[in-house]
Short mmCIF file of C-alpha atoms in Angstrom, two decimals:
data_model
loop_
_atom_site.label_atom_id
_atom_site.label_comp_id
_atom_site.label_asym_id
_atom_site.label_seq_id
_atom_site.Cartn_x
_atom_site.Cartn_y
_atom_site.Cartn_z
CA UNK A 1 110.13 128.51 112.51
CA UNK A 2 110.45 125.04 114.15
CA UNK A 3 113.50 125.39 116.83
CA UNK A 4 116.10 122.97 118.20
CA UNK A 5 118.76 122.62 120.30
CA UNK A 6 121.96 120.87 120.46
CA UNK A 7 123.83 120.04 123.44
CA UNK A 8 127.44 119.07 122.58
CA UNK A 9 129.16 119.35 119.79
CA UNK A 10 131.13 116.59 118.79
CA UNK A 11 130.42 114.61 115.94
CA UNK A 12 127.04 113.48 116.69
CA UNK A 13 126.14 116.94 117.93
CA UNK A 14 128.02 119.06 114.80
CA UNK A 15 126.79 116.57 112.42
CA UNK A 16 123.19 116.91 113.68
CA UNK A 17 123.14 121.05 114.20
CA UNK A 18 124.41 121.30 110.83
CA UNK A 19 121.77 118.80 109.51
CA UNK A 20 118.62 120.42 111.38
CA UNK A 21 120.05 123.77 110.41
CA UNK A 22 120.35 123.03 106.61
CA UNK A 23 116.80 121.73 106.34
CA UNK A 24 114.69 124.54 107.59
CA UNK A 25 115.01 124.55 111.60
CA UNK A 26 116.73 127.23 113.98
CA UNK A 27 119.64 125.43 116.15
CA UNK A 28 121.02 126.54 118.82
CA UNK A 29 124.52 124.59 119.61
CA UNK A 30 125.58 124.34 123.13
CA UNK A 31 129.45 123.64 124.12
CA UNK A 32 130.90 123.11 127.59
CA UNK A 33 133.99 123.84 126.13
CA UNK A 34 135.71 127.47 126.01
CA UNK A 35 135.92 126.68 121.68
CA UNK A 36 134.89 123.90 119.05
CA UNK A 37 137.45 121.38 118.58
CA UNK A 38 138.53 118.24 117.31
CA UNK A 39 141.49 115.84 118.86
CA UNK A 40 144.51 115.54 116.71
CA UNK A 41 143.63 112.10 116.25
CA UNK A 42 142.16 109.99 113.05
CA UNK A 43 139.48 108.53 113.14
CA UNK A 44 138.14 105.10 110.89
CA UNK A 45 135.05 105.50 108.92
CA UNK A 46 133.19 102.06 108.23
CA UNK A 47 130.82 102.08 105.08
CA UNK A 48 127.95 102.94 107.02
CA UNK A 49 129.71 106.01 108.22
CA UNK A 50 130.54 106.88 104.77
CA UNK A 51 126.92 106.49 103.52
CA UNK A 52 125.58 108.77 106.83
CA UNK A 53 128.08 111.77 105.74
CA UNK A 54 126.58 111.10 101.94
CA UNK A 55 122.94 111.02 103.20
CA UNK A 56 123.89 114.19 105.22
CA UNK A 57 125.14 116.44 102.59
CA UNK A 58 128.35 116.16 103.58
CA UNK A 59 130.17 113.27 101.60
CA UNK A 60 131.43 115.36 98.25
CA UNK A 61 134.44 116.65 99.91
CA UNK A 62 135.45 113.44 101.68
CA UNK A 63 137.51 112.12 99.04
CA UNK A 64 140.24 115.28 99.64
CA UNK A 65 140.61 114.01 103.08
CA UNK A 66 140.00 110.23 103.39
CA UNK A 67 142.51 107.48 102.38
CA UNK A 68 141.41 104.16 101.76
CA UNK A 69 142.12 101.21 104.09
CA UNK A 70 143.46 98.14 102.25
CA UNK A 71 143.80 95.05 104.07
CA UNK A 72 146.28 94.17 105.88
CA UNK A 73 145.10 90.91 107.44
CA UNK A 74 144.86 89.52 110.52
CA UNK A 75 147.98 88.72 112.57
CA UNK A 76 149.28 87.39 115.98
CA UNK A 77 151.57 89.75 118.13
CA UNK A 78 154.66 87.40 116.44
CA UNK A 79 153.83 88.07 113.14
CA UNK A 80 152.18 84.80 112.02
CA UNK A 81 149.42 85.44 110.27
CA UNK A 82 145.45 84.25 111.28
CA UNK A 83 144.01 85.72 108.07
CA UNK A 84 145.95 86.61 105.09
CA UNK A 85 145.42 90.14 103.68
CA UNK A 86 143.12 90.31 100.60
CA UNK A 87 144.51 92.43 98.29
CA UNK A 88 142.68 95.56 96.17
CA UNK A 89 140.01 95.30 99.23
CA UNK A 90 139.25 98.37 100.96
CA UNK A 91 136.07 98.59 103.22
CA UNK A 92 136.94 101.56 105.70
CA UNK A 93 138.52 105.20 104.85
CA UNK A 94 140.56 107.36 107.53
CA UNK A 95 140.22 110.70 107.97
CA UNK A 96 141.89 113.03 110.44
CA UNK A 97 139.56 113.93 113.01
CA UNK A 98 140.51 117.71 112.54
CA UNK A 99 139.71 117.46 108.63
CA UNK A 100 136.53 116.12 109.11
CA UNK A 101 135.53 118.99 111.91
CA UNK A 102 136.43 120.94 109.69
CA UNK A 103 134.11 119.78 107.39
CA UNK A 104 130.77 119.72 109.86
CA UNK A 105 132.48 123.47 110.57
CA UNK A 106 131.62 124.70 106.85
CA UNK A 107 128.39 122.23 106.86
CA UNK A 108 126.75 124.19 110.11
CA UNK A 109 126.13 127.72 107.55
CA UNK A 110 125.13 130.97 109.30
CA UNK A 111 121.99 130.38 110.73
CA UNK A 112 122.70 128.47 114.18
CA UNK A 113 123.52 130.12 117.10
CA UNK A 114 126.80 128.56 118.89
CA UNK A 115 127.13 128.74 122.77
CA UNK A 116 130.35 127.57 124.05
CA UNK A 117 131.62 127.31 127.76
CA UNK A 118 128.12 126.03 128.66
CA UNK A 119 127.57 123.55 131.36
CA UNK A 120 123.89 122.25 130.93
CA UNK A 121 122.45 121.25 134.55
CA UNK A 122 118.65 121.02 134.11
CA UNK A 123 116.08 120.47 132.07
CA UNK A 124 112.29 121.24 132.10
CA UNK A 125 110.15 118.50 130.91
CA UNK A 126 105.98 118.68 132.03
CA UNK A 127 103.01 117.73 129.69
CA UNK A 128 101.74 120.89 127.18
CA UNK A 129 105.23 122.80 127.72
CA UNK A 130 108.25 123.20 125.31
CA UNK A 131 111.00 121.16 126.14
CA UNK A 132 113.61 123.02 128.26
CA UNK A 133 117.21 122.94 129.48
CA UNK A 134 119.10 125.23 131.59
CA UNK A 135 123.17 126.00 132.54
CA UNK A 136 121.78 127.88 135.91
CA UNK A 137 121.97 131.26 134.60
CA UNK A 138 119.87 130.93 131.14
CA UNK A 139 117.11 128.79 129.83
CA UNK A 140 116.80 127.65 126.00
CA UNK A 141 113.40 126.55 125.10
CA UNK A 142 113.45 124.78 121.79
CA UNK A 143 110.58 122.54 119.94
CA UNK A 144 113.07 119.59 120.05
CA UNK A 145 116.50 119.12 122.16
CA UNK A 146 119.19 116.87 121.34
CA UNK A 147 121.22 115.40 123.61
CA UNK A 148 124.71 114.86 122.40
CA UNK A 149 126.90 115.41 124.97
CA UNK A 150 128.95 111.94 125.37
CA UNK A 151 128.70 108.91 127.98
CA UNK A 152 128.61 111.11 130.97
CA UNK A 153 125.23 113.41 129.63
CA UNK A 154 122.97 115.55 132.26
CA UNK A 155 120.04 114.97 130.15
CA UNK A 156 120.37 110.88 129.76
CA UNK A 157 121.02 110.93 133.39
CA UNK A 158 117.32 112.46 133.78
CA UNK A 159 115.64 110.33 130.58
CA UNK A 160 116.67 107.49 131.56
CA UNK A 161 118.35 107.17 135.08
CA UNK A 162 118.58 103.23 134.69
CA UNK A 163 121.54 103.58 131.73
CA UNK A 164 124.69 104.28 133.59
CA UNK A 165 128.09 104.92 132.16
CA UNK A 166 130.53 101.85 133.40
CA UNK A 167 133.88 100.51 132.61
CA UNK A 168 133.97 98.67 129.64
CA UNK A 169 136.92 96.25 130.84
CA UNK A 170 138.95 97.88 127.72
CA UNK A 171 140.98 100.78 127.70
CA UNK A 172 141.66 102.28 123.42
CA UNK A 173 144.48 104.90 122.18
CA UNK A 174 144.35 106.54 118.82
CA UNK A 175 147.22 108.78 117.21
CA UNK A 176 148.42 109.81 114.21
CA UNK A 177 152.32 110.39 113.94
CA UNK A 178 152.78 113.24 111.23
CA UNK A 179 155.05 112.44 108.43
CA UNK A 180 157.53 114.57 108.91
CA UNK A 181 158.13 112.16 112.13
CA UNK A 182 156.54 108.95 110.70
CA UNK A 183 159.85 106.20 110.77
CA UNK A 184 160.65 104.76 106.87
CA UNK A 185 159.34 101.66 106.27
CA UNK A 186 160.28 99.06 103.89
CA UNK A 187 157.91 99.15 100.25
CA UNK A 188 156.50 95.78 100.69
CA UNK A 189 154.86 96.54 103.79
CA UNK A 190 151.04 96.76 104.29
CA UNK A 191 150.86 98.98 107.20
CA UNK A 192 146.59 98.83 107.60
CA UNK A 193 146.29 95.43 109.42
CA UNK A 194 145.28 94.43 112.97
CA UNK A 195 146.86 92.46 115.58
CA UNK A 196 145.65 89.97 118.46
CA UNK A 197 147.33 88.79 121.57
CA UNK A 198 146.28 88.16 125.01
CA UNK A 199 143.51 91.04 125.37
CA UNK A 200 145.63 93.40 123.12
CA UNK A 201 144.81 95.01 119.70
CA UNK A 202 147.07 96.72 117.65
CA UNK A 203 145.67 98.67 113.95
CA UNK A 204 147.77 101.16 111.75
CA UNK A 205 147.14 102.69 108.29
CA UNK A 206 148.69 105.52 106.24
CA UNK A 207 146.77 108.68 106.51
CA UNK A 208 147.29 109.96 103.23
CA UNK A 209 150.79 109.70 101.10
CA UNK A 210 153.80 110.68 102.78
CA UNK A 211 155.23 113.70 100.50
CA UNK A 212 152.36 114.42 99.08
CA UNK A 213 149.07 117.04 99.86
CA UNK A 214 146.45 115.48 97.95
CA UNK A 215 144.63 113.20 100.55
CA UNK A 216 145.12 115.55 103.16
CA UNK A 217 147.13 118.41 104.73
CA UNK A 218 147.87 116.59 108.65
CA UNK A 219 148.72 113.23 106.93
CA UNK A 220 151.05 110.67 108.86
CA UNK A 221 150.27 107.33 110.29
CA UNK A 222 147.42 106.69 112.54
CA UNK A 223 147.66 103.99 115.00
CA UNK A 224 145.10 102.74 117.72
CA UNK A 225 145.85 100.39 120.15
CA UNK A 226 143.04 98.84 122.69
CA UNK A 227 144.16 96.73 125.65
CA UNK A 228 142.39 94.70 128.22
CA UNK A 229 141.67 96.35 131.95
CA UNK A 230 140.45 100.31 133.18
CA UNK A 231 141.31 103.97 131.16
CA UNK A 232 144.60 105.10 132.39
CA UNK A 233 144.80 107.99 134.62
CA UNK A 234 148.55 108.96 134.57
CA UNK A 235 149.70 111.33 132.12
CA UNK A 236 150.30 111.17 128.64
CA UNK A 237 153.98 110.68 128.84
CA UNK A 238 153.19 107.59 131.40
CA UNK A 239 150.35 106.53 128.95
CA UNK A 240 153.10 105.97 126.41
CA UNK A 241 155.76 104.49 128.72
CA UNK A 242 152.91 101.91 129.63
CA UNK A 243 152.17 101.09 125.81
CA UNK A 244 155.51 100.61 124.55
CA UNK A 245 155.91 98.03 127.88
CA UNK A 246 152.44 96.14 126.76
CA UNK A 247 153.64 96.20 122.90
CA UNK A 248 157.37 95.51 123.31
CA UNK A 249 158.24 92.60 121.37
CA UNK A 250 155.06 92.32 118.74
CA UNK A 251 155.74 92.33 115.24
CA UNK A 252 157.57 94.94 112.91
CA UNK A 253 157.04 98.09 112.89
CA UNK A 254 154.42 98.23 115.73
CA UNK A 255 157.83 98.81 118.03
CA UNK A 256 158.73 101.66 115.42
CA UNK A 257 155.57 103.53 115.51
CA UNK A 258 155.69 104.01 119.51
CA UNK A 259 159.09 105.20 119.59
CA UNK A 260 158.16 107.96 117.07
CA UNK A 261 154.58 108.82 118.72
CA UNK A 262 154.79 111.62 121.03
CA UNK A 263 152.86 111.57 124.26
CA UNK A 264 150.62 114.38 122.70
CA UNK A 265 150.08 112.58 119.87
CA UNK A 266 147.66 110.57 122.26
CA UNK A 267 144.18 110.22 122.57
CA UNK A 268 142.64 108.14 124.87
CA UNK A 269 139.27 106.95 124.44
CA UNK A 270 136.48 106.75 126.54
CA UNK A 271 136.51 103.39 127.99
CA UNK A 272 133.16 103.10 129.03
CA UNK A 273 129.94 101.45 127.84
CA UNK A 274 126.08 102.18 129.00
CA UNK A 275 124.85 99.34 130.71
CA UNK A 276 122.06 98.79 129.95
CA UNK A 277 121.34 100.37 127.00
CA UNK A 278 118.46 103.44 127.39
CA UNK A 279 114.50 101.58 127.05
CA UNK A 280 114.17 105.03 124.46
CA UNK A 281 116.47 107.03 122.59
CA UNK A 282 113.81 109.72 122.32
CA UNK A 283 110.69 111.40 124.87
CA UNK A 284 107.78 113.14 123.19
CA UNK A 285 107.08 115.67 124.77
CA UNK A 286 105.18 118.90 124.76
CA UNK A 287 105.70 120.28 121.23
CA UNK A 288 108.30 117.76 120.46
CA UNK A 289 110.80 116.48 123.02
CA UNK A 290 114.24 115.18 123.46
CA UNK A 291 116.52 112.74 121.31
CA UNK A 292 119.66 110.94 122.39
CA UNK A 293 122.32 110.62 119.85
CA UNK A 294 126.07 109.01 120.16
CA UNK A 295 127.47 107.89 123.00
CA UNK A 296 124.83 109.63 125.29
CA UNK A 297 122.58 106.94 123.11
CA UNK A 298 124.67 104.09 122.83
CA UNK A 299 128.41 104.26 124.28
CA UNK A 300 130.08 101.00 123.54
CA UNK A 301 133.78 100.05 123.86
CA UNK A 302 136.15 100.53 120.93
CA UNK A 303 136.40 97.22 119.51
CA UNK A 304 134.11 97.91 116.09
CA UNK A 305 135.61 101.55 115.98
CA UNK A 306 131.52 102.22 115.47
CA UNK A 307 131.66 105.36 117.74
CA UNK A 308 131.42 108.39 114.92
CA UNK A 309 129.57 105.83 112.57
CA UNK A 310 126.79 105.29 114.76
CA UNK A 311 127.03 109.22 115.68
CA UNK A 312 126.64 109.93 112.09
CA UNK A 313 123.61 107.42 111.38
CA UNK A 314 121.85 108.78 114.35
CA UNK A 315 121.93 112.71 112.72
CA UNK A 316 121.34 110.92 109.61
CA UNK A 317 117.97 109.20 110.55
CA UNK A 318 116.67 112.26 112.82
CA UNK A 319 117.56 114.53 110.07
CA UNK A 320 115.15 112.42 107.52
CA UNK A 321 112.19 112.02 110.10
CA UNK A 322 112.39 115.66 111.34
CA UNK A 323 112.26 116.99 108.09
CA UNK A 324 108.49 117.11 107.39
CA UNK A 325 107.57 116.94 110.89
CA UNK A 326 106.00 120.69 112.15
CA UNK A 327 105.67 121.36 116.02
CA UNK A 328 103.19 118.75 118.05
CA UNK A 329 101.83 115.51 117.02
CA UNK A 330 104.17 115.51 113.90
CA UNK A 331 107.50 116.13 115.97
CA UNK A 332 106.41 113.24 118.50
CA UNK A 333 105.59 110.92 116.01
CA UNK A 334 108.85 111.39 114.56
CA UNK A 335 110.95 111.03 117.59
CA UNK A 336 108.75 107.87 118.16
CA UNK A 337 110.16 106.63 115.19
CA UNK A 338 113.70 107.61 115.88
CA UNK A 339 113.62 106.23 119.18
CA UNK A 340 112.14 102.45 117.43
CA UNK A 341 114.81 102.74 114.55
CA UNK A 342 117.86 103.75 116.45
CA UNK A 343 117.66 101.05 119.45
CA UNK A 344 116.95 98.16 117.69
CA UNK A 345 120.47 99.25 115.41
CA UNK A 346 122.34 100.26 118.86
CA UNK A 347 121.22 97.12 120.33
CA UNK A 348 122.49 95.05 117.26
CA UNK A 349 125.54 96.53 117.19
CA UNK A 350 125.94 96.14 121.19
CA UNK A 351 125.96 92.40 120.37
CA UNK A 352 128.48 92.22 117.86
CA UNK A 353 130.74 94.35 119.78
CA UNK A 354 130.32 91.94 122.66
CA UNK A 355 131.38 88.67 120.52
CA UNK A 356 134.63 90.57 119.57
CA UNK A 357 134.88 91.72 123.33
CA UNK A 358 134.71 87.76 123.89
CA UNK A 359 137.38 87.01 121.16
CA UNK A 360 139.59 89.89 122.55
CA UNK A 361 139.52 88.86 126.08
CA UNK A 362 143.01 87.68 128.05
CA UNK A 363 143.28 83.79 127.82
CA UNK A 364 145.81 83.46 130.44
CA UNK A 365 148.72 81.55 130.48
CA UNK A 366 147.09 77.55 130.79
CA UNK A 367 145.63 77.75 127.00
CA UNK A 368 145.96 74.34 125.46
CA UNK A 369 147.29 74.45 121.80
CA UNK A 370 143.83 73.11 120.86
CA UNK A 371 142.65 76.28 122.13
CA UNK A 372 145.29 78.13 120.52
CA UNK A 373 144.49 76.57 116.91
CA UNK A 374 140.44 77.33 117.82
CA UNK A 375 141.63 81.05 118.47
CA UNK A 376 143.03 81.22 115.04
CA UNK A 377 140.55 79.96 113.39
CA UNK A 378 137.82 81.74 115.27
CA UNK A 379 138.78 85.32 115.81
CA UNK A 380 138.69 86.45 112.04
CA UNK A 381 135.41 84.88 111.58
CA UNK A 382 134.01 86.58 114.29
CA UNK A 383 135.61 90.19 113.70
CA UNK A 384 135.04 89.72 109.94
CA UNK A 385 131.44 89.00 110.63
CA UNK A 386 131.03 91.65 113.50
CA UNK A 387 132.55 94.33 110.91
CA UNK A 388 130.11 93.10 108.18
CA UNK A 389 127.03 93.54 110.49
CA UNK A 390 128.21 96.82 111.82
CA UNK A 391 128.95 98.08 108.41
CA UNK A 392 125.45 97.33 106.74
CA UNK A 393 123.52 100.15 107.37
CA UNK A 394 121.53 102.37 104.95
CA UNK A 395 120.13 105.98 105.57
CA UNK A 396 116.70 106.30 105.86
CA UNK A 397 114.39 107.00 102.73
CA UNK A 398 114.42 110.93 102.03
#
């Protein structure tokens, strides 16, 4: 039976054991964590991410838990709108992050073996032998390995020592304030919408109906803010102190929401980028090799909220080509092909993400009103276009 294993297992890495596992191959999933979690965050799932769960089996129960996005537009922090919303649109869903690991949970069956409180340190990698990797103590041999274990991964770090983890110049917050908490807010209001000022960016959206159980059972509103300079160290409660200062005086109800969020209600994100992206996502090797997937692959900042999308397309795409592959020429051929599929798409995105990066960026105080006008006229051109290129991916042919 062709082998595998996963290292991590966040969405990439869950979405990826469960997908090996389900077509035929024995997966052994390896957590440095005591238990498999999820935040208690939300996350936003573009089309493409939608079409990746769909291609992976795992799409039919995504309408109990997702809520459409509407839009909301595109505003200043005063209020004045840059784009108007576009009513009975809806391009992205959100999902609580603990719904949907619940759902690569049920999707992983009974045939993988899970590891957790394992702290990969080597790997084994010669000509003619089985791919390798190693927490000190034990070895797991496997026909292919997949690295998934985030920004800071062992085995990228030996793959490809030239891609290094650096500060993105953007720091990003996501919560989700449940409804019993959530403050009332007046009918009219179109919550989903995003917000621009000065290196700040400000999204919320309802996470299901307040009152009701249908979309999802940890509804609320989810917020994420991202805002110009390096992650925060302090704690949570300072985290929150610090956005409410950055925010204060932006549009309704943007105050509102950070009074009721609780400092565990936060999740900061990874604020870090590889620079520059790895030459190869994927090394042949031996009877098949290793594969890079999420941000061990491609970490990017926040801006296109692209992180689990790109996650999902990777297991998506290494799924498809692994399928009929068998042990040796077969498995390196395929990772060939991963490796040529998923770093032209990383790289693509990588460039839209840096033209909102460039829209996003502080202006300082000496901007000319002909600037100013250029802004508005610019930045939902760019992030409309950005979204539209991000978004327009298609799973590989079964």
């Amino acid at each position: 039976m062709r082998s595998a294993v996963v290292v991590g297992a966040g969405v990439g890495g869950l979405a990826t054991a469960g997908a090996l596992a389900r077509t035929g191959w024995r997966v052994t999933l390896l957590e440095r964590a005591d238990r498999l979690r999820a935040d208690p965050a939300a996350l936003l799932l573009w089309p493409n991410a939608v079409a990746a769960l769909r291609s992976l089996g795992l799409g039919g129960g995504l309408a109990a838990i997702a809520t459409p996005v509407p839009s909301g537009g595109l505003r200043r922090a005063d209020g004045q709108y840059l784009a108007q919303p576009t009513p009975g649109t809806a391009q992205a869903v959100v999902v609580h992050a603990e719904d949907l690991h619940d759902t690569f949970i049920a999707g992983l069956g009974d045939q993988i073996e899970i590891r957790t409180g394992i702290t990969v340190r080597s790997m084994h990698a010669r000509p003619g032998d089985r791919p390798a990797v190693g927490d000190g103590r034990h070895t797991w041999e496997a026909d292919v390995i997949v690295a998934a274990d985030g920004a800071d991964s062992t085995l990228r770090a030996r793959l490809a020592p030239q891609s290094i983890a650096v500060s993105s110049g953007y720091a990003a917050w996501r919560a989700v304030i449940p409804w019993y908490r959530a403050p009332k807010l007046p009918d009219d209001l179109v919550l989903a919408g995003e917000t621009l000022g000065g290196g700040y960016r400000f999204l919320a959206a309802s996470l299901g109906d307040r009152g009701s159980s249908g979309a999802s059972s940890r509804g609320g509103i989810y917020w994420t803010a991202t805002v110009a300079g390096a992650a925060r160290p302090e704690s949570k409660a300072t985290q929150l102190t610090l956005l409410k200062r950055w925010f204060a005086g932006w549009h309704a109800p943007i105050a509102d929401l950070l009074a009721a969020t609780e400092p565990d209600d936060l999740v900061q994100q990874d604020g870090r980028q590889l620079r520059p992206l790895p030459n190869e996502l994927a090394f042949p090797v031996g009877t098949g090799g290793f594969a890079l997937v999420g941000d061990a692959a491609h970490a990017m900042p926040h801006h296109l909220a692209q992180g689990a999308g790109l996650a999902l397309e990777d297991a998506a795409t290494l799924r498809s080509l692994l399928h009929p592959a068998i042990p040796g020429p077969g498995c390196n051929a395929a990772l060939a092909a991963y490796s040529a599929a998923r770093r032209s798409r990383a790289a693509q995105v990588v460039r839209q993400t840096q033209r909102v990066g460039a829209v996003l960026a502080p202006r300082g105080n000496l901007v000319t009103r002909a600037r100013d006008r250029a802004f508005g006229a610019l930045a939902p051109r760019v992030l409309d276009r950005a979204a539209t290129v991000a978004a327009d991916w298609q799973p590989p042919a079964a």
